[in-house]
Short mmCIF file of C-alpha atoms in Angstrom, two decimals:
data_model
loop_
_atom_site.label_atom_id
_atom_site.label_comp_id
_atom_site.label_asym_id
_atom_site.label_seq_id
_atom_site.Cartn_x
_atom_site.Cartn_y
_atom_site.Cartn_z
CA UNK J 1 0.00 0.00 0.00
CA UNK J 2 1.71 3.24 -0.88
CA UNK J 3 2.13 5.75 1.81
CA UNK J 4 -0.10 9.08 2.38
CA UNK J 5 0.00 11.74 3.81
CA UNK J 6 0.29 9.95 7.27
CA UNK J 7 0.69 12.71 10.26
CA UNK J 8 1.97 15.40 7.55
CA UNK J 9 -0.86 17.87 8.21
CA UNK J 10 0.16 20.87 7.05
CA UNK J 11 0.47 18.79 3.69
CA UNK J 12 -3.13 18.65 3.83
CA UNK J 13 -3.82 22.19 5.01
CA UNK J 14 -5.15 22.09 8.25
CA UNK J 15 -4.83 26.20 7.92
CA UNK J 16 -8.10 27.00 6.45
CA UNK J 17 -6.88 26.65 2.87
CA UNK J 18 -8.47 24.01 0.81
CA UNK J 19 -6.42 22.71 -2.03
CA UNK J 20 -9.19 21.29 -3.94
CA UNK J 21 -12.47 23.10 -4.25
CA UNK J 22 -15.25 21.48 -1.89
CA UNK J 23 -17.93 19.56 -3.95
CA UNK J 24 -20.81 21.87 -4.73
CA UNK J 25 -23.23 22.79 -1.91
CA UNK J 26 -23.03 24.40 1.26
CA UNK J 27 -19.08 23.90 2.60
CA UNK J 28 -20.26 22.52 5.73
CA UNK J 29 -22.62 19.86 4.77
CA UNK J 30 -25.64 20.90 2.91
CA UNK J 31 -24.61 19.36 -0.54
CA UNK J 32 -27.57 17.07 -1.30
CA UNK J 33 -25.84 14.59 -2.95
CA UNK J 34 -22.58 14.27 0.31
CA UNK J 35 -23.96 11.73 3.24
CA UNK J 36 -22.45 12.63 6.56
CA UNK J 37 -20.15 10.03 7.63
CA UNK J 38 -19.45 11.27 11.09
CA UNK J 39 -15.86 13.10 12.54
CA UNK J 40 -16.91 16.20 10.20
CA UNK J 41 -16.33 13.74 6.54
CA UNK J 42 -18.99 13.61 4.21
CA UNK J 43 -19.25 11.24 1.53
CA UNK J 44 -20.14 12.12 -2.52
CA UNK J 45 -21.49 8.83 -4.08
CA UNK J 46 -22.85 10.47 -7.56
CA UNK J 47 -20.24 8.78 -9.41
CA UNK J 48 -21.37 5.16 -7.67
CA UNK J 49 -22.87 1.91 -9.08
CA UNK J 50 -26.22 2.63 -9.60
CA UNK J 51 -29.47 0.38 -9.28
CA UNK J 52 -31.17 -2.34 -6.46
CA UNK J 53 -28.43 -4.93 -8.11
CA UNK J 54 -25.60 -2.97 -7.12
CA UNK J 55 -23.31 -3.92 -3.44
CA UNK J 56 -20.01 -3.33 -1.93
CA UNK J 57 -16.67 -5.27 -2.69
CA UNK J 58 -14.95 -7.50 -0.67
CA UNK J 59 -11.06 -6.94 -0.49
CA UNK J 60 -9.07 -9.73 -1.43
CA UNK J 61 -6.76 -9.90 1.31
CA UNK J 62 -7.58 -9.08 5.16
CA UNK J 63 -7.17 -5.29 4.98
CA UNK J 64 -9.99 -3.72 6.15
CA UNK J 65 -11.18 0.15 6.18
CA UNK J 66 -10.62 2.15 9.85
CA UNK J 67 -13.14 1.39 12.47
CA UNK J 68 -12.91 5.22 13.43
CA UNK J 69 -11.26 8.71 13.00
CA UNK J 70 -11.30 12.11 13.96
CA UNK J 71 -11.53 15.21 12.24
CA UNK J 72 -12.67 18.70 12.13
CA UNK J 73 -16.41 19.02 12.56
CA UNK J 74 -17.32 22.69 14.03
CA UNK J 75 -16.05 26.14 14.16
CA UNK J 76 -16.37 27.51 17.29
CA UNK J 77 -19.50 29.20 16.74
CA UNK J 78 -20.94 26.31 15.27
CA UNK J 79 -19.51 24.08 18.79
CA UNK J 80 -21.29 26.32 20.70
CA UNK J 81 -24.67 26.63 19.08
CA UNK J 82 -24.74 22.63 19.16
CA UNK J 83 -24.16 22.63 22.38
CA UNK J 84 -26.39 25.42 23.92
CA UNK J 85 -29.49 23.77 21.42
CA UNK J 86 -28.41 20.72 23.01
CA UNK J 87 -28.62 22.03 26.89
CA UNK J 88 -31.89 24.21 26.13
CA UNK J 89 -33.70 20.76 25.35
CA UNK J 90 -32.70 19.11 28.57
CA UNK J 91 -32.39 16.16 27.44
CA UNK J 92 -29.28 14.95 28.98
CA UNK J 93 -29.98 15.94 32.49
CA UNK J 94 -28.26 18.58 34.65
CA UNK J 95 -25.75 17.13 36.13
CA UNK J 96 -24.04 16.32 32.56
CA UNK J 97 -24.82 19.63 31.21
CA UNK J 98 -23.41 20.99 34.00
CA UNK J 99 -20.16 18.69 32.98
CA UNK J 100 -19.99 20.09 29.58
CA UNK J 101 -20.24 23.87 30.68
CA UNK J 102 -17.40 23.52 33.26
CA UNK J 103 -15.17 21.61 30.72
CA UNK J 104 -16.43 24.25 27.17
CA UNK J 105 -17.60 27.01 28.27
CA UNK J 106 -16.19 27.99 32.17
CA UNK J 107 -12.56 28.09 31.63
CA UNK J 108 -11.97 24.30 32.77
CA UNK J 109 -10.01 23.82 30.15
CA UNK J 110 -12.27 25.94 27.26
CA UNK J 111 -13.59 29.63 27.82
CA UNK J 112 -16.96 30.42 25.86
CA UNK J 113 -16.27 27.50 23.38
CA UNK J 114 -12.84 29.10 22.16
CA UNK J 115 -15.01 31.86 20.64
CA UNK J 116 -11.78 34.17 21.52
CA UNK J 117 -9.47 31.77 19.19
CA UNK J 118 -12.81 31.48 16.26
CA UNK J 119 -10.61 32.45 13.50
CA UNK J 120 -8.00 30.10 14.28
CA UNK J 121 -8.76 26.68 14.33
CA UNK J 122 -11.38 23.84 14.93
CA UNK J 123 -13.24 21.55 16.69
CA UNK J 124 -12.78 18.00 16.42
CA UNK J 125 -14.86 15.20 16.74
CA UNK J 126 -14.72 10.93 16.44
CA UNK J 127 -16.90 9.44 13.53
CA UNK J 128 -17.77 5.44 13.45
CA UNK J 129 -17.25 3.13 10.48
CA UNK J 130 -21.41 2.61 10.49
CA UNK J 131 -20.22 -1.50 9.89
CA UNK J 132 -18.70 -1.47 13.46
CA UNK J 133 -16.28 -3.46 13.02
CA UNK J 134 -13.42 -4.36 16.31
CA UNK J 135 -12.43 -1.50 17.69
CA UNK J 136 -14.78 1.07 16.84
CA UNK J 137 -15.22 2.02 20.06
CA UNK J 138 -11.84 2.90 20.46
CA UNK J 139 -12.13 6.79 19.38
CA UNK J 140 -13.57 7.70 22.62
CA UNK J 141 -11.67 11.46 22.84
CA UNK J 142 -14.70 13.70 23.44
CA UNK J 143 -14.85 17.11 21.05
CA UNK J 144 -11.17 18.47 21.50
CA UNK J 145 -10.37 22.01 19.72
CA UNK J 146 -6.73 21.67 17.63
CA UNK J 147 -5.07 25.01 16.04
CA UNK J 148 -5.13 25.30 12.49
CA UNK J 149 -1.53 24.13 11.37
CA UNK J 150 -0.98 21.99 14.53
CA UNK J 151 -1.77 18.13 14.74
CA UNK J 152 -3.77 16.79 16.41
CA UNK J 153 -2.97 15.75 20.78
CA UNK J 154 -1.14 12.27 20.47
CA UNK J 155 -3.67 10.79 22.58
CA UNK J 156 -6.22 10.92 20.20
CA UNK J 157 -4.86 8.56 17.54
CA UNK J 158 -6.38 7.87 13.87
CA UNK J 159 -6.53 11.62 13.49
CA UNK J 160 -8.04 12.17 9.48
CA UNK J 161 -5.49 11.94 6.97
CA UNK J 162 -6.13 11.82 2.64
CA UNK J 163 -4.81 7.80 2.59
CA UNK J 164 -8.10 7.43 5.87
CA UNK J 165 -10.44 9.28 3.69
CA UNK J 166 -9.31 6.95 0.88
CA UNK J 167 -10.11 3.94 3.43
CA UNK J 168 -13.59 5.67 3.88
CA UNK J 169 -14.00 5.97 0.29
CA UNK J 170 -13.44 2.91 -0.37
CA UNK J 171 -15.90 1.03 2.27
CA UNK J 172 -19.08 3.06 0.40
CA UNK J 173 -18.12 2.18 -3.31
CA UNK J 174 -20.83 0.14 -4.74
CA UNK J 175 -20.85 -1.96 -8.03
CA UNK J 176 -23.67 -3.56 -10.16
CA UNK J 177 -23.91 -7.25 -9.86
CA UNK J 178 -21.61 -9.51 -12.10
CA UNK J 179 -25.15 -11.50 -14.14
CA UNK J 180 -23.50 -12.59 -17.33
CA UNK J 181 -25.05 -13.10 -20.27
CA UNK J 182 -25.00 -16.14 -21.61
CA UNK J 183 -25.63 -17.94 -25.50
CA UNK J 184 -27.45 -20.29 -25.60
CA UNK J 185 -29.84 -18.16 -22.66
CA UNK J 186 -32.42 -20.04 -20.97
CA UNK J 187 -30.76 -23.92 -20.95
CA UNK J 188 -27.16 -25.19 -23.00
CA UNK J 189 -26.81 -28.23 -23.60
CA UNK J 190 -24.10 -30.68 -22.66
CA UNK J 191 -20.36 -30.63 -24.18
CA UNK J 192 -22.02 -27.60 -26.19
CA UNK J 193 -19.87 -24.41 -25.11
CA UNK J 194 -21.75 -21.80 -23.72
CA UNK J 195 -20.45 -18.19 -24.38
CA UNK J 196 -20.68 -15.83 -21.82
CA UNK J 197 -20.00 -11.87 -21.94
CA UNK J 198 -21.10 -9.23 -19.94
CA UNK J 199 -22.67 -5.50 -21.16
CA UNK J 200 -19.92 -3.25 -20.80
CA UNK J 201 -21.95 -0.22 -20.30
CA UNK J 202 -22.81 -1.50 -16.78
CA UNK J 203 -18.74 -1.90 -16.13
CA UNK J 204 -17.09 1.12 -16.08
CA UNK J 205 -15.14 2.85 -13.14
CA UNK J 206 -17.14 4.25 -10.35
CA UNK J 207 -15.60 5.96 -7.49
CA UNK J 208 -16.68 7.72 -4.15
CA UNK J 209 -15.29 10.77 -2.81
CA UNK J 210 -14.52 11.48 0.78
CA UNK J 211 -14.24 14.71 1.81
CA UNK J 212 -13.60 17.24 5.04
CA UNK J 213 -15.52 20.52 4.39
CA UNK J 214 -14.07 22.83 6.60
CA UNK J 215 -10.62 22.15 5.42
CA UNK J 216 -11.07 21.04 2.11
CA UNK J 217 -9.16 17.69 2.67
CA UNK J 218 -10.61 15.16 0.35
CA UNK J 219 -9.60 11.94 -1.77
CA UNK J 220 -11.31 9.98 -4.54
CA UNK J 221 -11.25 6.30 -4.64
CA UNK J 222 -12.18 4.70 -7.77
CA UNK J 223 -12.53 1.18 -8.53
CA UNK J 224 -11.92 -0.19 -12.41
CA UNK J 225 -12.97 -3.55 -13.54
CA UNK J 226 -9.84 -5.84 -13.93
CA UNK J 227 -11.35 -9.06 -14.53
CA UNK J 228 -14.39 -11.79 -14.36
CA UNK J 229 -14.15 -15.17 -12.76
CA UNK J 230 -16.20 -17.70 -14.02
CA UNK J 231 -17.49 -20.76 -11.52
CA UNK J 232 -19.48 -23.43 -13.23
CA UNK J 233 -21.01 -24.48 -9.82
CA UNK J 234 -20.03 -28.19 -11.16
CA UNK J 235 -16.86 -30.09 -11.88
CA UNK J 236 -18.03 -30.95 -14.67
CA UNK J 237 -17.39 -28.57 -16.26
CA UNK J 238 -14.53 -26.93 -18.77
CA UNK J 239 -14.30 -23.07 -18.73
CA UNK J 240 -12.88 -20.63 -21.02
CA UNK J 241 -10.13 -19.91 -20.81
CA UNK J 242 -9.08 -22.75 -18.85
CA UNK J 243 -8.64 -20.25 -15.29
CA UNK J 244 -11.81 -19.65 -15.40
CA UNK J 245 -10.57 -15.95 -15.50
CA UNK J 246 -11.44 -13.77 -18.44
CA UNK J 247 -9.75 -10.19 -18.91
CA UNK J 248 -11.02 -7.00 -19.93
CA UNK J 249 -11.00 -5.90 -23.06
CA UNK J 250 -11.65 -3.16 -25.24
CA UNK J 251 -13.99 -1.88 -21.97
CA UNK J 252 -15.34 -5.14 -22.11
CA UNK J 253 -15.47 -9.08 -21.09
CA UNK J 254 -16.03 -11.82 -23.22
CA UNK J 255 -17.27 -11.59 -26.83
CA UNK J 256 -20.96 -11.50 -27.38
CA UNK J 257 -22.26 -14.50 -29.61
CA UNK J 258 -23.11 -13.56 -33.29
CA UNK J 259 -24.88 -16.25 -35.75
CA UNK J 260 -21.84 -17.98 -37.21
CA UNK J 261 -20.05 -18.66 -33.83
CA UNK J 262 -21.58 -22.32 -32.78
CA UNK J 263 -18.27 -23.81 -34.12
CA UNK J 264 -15.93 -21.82 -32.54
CA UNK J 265 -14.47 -21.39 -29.05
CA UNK J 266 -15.34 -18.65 -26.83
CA UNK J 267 -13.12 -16.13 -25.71
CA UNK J 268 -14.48 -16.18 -22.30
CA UNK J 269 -17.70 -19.28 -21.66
CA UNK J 270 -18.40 -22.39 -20.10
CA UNK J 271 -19.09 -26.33 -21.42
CA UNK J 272 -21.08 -28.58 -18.97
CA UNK J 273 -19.79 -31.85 -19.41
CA UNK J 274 -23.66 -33.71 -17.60
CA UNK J 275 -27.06 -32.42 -17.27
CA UNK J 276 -28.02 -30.93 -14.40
CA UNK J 277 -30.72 -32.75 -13.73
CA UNK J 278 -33.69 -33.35 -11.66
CA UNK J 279 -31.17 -31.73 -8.47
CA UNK J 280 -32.33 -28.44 -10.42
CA UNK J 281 -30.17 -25.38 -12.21
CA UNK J 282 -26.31 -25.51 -11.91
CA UNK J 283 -25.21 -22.27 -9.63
CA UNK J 284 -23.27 -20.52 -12.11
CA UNK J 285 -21.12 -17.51 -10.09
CA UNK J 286 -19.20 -14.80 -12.02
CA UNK J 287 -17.11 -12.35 -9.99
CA UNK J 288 -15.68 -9.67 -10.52
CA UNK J 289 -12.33 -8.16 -9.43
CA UNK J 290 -11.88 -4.28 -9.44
CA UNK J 291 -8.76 -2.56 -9.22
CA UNK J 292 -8.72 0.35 -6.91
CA UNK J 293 -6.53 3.57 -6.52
CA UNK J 294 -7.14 6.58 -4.74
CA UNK J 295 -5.56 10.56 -4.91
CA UNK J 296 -6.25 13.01 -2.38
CA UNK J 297 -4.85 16.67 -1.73
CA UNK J 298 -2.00 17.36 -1.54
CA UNK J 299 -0.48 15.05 -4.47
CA UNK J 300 -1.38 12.16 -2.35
CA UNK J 301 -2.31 8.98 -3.81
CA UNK J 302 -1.81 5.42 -4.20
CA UNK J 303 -3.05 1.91 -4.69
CA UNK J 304 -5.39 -0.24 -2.30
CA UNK J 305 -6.24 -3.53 -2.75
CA UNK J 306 -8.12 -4.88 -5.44
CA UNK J 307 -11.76 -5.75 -3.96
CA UNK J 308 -14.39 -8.07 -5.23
CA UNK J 309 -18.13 -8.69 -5.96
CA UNK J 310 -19.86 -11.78 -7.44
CA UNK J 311 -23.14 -13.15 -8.25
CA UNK J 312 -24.98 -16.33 -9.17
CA UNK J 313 -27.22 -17.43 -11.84
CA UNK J 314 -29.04 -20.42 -12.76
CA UNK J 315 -27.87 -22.73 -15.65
CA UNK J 316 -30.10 -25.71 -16.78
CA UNK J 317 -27.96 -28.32 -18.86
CA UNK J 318 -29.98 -30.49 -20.70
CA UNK J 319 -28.68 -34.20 -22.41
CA UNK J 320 -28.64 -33.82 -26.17
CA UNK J 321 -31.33 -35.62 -27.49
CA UNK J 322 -30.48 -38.29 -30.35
CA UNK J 323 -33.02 -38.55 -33.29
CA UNK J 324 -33.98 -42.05 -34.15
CA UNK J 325 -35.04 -42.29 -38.52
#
């Protein structure tokens, strides 16, 4: 995995300077299309998988996004209208608004919400991967105010970087299922080889863009299809090629069948070698692997791993039927 920005902050101008221009909308959240993700990120998904078939990839090796970060969420005004809303409802009892006012507002350690400091820096919160996976919990720092330019306190760990909004990215890319289409459609027959392809308007790169809006800090994760894996759900069964895996090509995957093809082999298909039966439909699955990169501000960037999706179809293989004269 190549390296980010790591704890390089003022890489990824943490002094009120955005590098890239925040996606359209209001810069603190009010973009219809961004879904708040928590810690002050918000998430742009208009360049996703679309459609009820679409779903998230598996990596293919154990990494696994961050259970939790932190990251600016609130200017001081902003803190402090929260949090007086919050104590005018009553809602959390005296005795802990009474805890909040002593530690933001009474000089124990924050006077009046840092109102005095406004123009220099923000407050930072903890947002939850929404999966909550181990250790989510472990971002348990409550709202902490960090000058702009200066990182984070140590203590607080997993502080918002361009290579964790890549991570974040990542987790909400969505892709459309991997149905192939198949000749002959309906039922094959056996030893007849079955040519599969898939529409390549439905496989393009999508990506998801993860963003901070009061600093601008943002990277783009985008996942391009790399290759289909076919899995005759018998083994009986030959595939084309002979992996199983068939490669992109031309923005596509396999050839589509055209009259004149029944005697040749398919660039990417599937022979049954027996019927399927009265056991029902073979359980044909075709995955999908996407390769994913990210960039972020400050000419950040890199690879992650590839991830994954897959689906399965039914195949009925029917015995070729002899005619007696």
């Amino acid at each position: 995995m190549a390296s980010a920005s790591g704890t390089g902050f003022a890489d990824d101008t943490f002094d009120g300077t955005a590098q890239n221009p925040t996606p359209s909308g209001d810069a603190h959240g009010q973009d219809l299309e961004a879904r708040v993700e928590g810690g002050g990120v918000l998430t742009k998904t208009d360049n996703n998988g679309q459609g009820p078939s679409t779903g998230p990839l598996t990596p293919v090796s154990n990494w696994t996004p961050p259970p939790c970060w932190y990251a600016p969420t609130y200017t001081a005004s902003e803190f402090k209208k929260d949090q007086e809303h919050t104590w005018s409802l009553e809602s959390t009892g005296p005795e802990w608004d009474a805890k909040q006012r002593h530690h933001y507002a009474d000089g124990h350690p924050y006077k009046d919400f840092n109102m005095a400091k406004a123009d220099k820096g923000y407050w930072w919160t903890a947002g939850v991967n929404e999966n909550f996976p181990p250790g989510w919990d472990s971002c348990d720092k409550e709202t902490f105010w960090v000058d702009k330019g200066d990182p984070p306190p140590v203590d607080a760990g997993r502080a918002i970087t361009t290579e964790i909004l890549s991570h974040i990215a990542y987790a909400k890319i969505r892709v459309p299922d991997t149905k192939v289409t198949l000749a002959p459609a309906g039922a094959t027959k056996v030893n007849l080889p079955t040519w599969a392809w898939l529409d390549k308007t439905n496989f393009k790169p999508v990506s998801v863009t993860a963003y901070v809006p009061l600093t601008g800090m943002s990277a783009t994760t985008t996942a391009t299809p790399k290759s289909l894996k076919l899995e005759p759900g018998t083994a009986d069964a030959e595939t084309y090629p002979a992996s199983g895996e068939c490669s992109f090509a031309n923005d596509s995957i396999g050839t589509p069948y055209v009259k004149g093809d029944a005697n040749k082999t398919p660039p990417c298909g599937v022979t049954y070698l027996r019927a399927s039966g009265s056991n029902g439909p073979f359980q044909l699955k075709a995955t999908i692997t996407w390769s994913i990169s990210w960039t972020g501000t400050g000419n950040t960037g890199g690879k992650l791993p590839d991830g994954s999706f897959g689906t399965t179809q039914d195949v009925t293989v029917d015995e070729i039927q002899a005619i007696n004269r």
